[in-house]
Tab-separated table of C-alpha atoms (C1' of nucleotides) in Angstrom:
chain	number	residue	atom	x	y	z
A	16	UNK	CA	-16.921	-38.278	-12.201
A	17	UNK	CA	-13.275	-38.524	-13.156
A	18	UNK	CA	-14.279	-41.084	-15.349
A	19	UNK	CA	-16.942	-39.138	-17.219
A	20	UNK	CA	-16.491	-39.946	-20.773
A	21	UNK	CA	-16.848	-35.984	-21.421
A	22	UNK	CA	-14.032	-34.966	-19.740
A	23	UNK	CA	-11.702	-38.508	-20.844
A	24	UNK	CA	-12.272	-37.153	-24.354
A	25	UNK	CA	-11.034	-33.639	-23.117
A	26	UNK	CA	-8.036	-34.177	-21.468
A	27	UNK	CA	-5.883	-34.991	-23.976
A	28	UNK	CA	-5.552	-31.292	-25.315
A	29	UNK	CA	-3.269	-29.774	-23.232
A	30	UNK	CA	0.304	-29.685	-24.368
A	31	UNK	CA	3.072	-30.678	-22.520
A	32	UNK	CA	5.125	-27.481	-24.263
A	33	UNK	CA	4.422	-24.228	-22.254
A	34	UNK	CA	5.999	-22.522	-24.819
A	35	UNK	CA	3.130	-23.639	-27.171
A	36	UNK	CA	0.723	-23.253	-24.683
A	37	UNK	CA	1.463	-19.738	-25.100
A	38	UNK	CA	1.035	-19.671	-29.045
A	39	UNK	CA	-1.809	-21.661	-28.727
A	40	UNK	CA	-3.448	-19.389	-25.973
A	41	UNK	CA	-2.366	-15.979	-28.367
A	42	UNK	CA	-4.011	-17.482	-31.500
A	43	UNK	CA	-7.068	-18.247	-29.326
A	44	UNK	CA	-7.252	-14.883	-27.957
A	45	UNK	CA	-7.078	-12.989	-31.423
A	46	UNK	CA	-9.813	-15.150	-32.852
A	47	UNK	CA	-11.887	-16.275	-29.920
A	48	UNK	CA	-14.236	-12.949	-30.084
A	49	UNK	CA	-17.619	-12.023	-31.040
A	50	UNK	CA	-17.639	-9.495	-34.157
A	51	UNK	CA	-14.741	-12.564	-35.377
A	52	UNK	CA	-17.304	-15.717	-34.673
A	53	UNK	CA	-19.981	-13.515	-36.214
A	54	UNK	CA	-18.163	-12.675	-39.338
A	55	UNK	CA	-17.390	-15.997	-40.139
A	56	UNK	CA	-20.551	-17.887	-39.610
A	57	UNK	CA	-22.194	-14.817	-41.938
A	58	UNK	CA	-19.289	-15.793	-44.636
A	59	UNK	CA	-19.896	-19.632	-44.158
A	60	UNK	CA	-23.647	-18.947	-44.568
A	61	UNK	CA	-22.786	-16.590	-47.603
A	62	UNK	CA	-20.207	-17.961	-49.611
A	63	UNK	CA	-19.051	-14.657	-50.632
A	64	UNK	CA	-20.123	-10.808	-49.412
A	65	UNK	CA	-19.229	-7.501	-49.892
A	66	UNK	CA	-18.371	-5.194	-47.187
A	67	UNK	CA	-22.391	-3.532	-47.640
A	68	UNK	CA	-24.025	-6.769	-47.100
A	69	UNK	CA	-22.012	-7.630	-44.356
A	70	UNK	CA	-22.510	-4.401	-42.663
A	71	UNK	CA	-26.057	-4.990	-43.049
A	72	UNK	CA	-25.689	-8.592	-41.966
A	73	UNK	CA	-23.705	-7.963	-38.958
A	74	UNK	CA	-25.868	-6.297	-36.995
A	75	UNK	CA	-24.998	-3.269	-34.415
A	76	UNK	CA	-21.408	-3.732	-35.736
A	77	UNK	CA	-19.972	-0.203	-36.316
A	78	UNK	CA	-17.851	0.796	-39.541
A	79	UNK	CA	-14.906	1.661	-37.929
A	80	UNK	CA	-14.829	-2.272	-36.119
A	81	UNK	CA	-15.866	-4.344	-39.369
A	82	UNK	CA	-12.867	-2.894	-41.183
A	83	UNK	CA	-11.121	-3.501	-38.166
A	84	UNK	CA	-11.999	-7.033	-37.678
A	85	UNK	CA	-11.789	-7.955	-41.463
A	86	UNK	CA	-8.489	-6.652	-41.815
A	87	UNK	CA	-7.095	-8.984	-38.690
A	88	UNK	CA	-9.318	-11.874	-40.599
A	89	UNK	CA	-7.341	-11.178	-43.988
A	90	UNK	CA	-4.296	-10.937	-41.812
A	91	UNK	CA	-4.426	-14.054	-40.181
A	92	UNK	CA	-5.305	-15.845	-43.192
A	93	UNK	CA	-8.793	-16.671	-42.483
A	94	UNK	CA	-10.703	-14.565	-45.443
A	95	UNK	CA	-9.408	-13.029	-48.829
A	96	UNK	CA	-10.075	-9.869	-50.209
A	97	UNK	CA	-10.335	-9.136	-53.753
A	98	UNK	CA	-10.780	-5.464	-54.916
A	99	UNK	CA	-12.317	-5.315	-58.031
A	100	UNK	CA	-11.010	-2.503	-60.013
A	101	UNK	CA	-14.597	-0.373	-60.995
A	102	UNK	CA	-16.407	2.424	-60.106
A	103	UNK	CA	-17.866	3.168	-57.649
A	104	UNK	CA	-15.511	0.441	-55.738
A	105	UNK	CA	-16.362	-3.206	-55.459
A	106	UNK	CA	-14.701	-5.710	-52.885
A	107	UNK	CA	-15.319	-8.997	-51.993
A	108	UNK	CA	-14.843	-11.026	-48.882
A	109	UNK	CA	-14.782	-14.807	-48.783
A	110	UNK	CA	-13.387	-17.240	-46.436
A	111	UNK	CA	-10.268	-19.704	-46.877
A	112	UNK	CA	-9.875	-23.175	-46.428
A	113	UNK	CA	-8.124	-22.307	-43.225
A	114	UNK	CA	-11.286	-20.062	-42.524
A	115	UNK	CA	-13.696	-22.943	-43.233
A	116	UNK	CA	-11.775	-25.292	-40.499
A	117	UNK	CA	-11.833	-22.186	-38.220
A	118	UNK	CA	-15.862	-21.780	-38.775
A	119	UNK	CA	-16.356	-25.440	-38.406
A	120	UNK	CA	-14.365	-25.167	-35.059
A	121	UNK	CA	-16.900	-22.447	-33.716
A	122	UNK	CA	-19.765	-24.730	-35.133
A	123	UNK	CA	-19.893	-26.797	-31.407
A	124	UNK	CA	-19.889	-23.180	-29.477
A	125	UNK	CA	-22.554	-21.909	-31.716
A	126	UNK	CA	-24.615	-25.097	-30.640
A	127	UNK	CA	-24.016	-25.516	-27.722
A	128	UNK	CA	-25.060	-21.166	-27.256
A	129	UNK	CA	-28.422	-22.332	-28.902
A	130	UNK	CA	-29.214	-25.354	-27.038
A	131	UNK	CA	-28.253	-23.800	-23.747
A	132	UNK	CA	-29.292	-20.215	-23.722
A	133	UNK	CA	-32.277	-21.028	-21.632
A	134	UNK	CA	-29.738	-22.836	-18.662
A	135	UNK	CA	-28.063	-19.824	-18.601
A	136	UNK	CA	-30.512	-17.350	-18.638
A	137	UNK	CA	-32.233	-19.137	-15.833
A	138	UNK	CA	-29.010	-19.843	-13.826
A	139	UNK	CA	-28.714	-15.870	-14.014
A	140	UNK	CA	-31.909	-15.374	-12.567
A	141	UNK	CA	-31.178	-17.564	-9.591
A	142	UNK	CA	-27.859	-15.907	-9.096
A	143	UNK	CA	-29.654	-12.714	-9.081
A	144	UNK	CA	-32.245	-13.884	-6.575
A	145	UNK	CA	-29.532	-15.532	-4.579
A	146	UNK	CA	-27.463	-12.318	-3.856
A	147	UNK	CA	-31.155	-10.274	-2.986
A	148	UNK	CA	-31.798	-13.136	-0.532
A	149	UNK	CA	-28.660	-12.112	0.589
A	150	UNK	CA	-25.111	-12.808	2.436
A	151	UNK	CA	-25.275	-16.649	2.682
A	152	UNK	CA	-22.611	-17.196	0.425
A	153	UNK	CA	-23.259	-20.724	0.912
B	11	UNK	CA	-17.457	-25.050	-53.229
B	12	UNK	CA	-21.386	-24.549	-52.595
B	13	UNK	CA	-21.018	-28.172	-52.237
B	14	UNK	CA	-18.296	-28.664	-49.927
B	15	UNK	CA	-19.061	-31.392	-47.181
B	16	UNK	CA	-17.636	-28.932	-44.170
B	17	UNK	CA	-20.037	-26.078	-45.583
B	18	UNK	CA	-23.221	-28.252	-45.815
B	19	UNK	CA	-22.455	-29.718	-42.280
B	20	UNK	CA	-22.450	-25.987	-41.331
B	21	UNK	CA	-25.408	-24.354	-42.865
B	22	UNK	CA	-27.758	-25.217	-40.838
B	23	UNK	CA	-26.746	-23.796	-37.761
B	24	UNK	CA	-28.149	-20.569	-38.211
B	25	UNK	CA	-31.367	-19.837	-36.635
B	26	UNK	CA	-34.251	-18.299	-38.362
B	27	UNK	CA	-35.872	-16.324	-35.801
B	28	UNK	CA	-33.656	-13.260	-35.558
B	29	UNK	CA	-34.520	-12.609	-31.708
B	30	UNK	CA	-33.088	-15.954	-30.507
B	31	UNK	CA	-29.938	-14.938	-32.881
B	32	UNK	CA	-29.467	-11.903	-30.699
B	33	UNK	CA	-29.490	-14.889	-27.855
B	34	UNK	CA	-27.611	-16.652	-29.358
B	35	UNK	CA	-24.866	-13.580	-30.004
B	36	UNK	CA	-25.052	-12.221	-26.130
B	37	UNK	CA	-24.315	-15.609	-25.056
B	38	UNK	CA	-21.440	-15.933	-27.313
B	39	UNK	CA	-20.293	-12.898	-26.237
B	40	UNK	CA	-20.207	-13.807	-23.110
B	41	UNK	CA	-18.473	-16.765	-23.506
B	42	UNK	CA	-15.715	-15.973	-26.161
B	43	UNK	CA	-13.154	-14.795	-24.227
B	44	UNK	CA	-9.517	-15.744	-23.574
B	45	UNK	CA	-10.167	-15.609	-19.883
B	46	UNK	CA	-13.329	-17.702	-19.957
B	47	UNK	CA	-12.161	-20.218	-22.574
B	48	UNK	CA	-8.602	-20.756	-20.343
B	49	UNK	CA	-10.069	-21.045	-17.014
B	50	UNK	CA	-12.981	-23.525	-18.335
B	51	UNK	CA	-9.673	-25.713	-19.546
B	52	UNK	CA	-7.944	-25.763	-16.574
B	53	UNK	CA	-10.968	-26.616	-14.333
B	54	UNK	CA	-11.271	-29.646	-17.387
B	55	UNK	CA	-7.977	-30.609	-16.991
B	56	UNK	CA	-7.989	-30.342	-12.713
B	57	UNK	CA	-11.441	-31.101	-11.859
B	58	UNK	CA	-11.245	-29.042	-8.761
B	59	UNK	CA	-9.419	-26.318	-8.049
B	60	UNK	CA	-8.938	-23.604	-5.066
B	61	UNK	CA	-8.199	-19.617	-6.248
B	62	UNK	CA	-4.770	-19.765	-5.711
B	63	UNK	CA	-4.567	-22.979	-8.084
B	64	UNK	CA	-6.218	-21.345	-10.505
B	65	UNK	CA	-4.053	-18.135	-9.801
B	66	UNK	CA	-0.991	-20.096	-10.425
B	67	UNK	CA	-1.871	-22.310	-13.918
B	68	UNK	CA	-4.102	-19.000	-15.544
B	69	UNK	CA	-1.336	-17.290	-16.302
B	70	UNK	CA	-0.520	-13.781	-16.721
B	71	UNK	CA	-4.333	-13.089	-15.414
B	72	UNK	CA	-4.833	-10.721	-12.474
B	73	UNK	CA	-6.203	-10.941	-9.450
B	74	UNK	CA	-8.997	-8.762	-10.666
B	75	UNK	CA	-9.706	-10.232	-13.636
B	76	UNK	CA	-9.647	-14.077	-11.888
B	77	UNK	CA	-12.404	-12.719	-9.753
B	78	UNK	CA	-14.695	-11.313	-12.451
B	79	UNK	CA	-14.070	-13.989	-14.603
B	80	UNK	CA	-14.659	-16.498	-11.540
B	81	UNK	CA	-17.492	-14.628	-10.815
B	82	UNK	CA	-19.166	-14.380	-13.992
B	83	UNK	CA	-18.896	-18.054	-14.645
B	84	UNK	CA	-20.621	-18.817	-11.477
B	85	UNK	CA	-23.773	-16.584	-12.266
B	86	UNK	CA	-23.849	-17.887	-15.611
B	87	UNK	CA	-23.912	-21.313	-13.903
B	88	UNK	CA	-20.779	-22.608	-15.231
B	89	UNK	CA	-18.994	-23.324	-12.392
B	90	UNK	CA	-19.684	-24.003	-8.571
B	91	UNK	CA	-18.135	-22.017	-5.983
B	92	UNK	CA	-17.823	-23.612	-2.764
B	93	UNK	CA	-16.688	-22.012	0.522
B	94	UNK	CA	-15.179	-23.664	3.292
B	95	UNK	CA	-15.722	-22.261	6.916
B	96	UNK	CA	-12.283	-23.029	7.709
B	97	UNK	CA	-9.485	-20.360	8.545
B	98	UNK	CA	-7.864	-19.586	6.713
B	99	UNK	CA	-10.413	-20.005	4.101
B	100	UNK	CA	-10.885	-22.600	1.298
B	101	UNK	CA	-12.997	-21.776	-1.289
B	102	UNK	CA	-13.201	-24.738	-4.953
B	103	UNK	CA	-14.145	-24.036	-8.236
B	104	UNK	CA	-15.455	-26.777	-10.202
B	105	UNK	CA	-17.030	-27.350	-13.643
B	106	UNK	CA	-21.200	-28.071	-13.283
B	107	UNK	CA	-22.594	-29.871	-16.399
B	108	UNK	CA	-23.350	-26.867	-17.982
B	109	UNK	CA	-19.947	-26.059	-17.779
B	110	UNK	CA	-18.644	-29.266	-18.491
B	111	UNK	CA	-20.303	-28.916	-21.979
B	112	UNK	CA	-19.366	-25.915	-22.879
B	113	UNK	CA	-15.612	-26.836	-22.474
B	114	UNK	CA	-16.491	-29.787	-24.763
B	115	UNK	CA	-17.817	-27.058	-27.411
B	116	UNK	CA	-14.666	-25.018	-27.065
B	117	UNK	CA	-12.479	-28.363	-27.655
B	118	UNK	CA	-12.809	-28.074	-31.457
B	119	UNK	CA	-11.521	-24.271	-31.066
B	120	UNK	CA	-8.423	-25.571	-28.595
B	121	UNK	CA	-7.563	-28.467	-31.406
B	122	UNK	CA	-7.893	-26.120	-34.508
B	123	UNK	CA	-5.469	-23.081	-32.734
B	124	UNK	CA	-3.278	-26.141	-32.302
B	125	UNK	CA	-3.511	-27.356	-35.574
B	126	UNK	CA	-3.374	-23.965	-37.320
B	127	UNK	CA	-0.753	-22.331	-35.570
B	128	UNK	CA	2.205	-22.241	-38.379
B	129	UNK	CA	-0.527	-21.457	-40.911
B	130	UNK	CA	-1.891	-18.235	-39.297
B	131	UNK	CA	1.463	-17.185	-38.490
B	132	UNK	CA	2.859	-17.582	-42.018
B	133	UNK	CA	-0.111	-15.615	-43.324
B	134	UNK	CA	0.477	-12.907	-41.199
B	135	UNK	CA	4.161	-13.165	-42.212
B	136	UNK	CA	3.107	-13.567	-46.027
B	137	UNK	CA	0.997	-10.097	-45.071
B	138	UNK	CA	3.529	-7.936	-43.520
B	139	UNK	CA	5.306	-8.397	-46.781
B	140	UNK	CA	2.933	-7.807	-49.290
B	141	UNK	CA	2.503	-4.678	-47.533
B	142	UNK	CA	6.339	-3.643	-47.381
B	143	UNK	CA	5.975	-4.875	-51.127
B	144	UNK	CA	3.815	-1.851	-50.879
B	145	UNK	CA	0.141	-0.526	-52.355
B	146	UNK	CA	-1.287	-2.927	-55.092
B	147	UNK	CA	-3.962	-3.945	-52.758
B	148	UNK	CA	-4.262	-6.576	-55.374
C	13	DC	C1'	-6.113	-17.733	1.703
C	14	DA	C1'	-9.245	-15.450	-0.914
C	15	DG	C1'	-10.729	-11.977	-1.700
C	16	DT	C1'	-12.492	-6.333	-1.863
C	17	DA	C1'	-11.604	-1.446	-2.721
C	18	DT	C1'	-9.340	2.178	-4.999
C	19	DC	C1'	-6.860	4.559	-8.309
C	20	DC	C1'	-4.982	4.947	-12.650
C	21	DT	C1'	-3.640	3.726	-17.436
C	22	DA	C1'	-4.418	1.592	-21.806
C	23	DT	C1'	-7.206	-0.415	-25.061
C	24	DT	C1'	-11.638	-0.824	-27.299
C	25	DT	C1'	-15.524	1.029	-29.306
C	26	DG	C1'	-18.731	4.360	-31.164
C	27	DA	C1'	-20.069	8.619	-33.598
C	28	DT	C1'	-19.030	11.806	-36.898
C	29	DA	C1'	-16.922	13.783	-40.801
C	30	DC	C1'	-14.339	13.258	-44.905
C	31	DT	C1'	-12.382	10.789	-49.506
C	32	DG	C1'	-10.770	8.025	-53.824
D	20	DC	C1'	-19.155	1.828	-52.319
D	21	DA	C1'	-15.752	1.065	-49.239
D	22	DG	C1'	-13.331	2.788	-46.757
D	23	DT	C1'	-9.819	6.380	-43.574
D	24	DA	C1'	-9.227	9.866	-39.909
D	25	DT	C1'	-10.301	11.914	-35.712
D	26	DC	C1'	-12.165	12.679	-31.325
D	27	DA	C1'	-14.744	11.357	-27.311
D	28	DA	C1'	-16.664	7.852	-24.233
D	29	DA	C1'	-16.738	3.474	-22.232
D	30	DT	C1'	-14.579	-0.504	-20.687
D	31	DA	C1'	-10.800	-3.526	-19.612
D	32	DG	C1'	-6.993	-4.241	-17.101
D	33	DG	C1'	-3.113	-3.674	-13.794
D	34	DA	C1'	-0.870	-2.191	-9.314
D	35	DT	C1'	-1.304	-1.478	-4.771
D	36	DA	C1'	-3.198	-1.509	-0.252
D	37	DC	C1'	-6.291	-3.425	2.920
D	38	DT	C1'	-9.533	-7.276	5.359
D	39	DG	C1'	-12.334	-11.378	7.397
DNA sequence: CAGTATCCTATTTGATACTG
DNA sequence: CAGTATCAAATAGGATACTG
């Protein structure tokens, strides 16, 4: 098992710097969330939206957390905003390059979510019946 | 741009059935989180490891929270938890296949924080000051 | 050792109303 | 249209004490 190719291709991630560790574990934790992973595969798909159409597209997201989460996006670096100057108000989101390599990141955890939904789903279903069945912890 | 390789690779990800891309978004939600994403590389990187272990090399996580998250990756059937009837006791986490794969999925996300560090934190620099610079929202 | 239980605070999120 | 502001509710998270 140690020598499962899987986990030989994994292990060379970690960094020996605990210092970076740190970074790298903050920059995970500011993007590594779902309204974030949905906005960008909606602006991957979409080239270029407005802040309407990705209301729309972002479904059950509230007002009040797009803005929220676009801001922290255009923070970061990861879209652009451009304000056009007309009325009523026009603005338009679209990701960077740096966005892009983020999206493409998230592509294997959107894949893996689609091809394993099912083992997941089901493996709650046993845990549920496991814990009704009772105080065997096993 | 429309015809960027990274973009094509990513387009068709999306799923056309919007019920399975509610799946798809619970499960993601599920999985993207700091916790989940840290714990799932250190049982990579260790194989096999008892609470405390994990107590130790997750850090900055409480007690609490190493429990949920513990918790909810066994339901989810992402980890094993196996208890020893020793005293005091011994209880291992380990990585199942499932598991195994989705740390493989979250690789790409690990390598591009890594990668992307500096540039993230020079936009947000680069933002700061535009907004010290003041209002034209350019 | 590996938790559970409890209390309490802080952060996140949603709903609603208002504005350039 | 694309927000901001405000308040209330829910949830996350931490600290501490206790247990098989």
């Amino acid at each position: 098992m140690t020598n499962d190719p899987f986990r030989q291709e994994l292990l060379n991630i970690s960094e020996t710097d605990p210092a970076v560790d740190r970074l790298v574990e903050q920059t995970i934790g500011r993007v590594a969330d779902k309204w974030t992973m949905l906005l960008i595969e909606i602006l991957t798909n979409r080239e270029c939206c407005r802040f309407g159409e990705l209301s729309k597209a972002c479904e059950g997201i509230s007002q009040k957390m797009l803005t929220q989460t676009l801001r922290a996006l255009e923070r970061d670096g990861l879209v652009t905003r451009t304000v056009y100057p007309v009325v009523p108000p026009k603005v338009e989101y679209r990701l960077t390059d740096l966005g892009l390599g983020l999206s493409k990141a998230f592509c294997g955890v959107w894949i893996w979510a689609e091809e394993n939904l099912e083992r997941v789903e089901q493996a709650r279903k046993e845990y549920v019946e496991r814990k009704k069945d009772d105080g065997t912890v096993r």
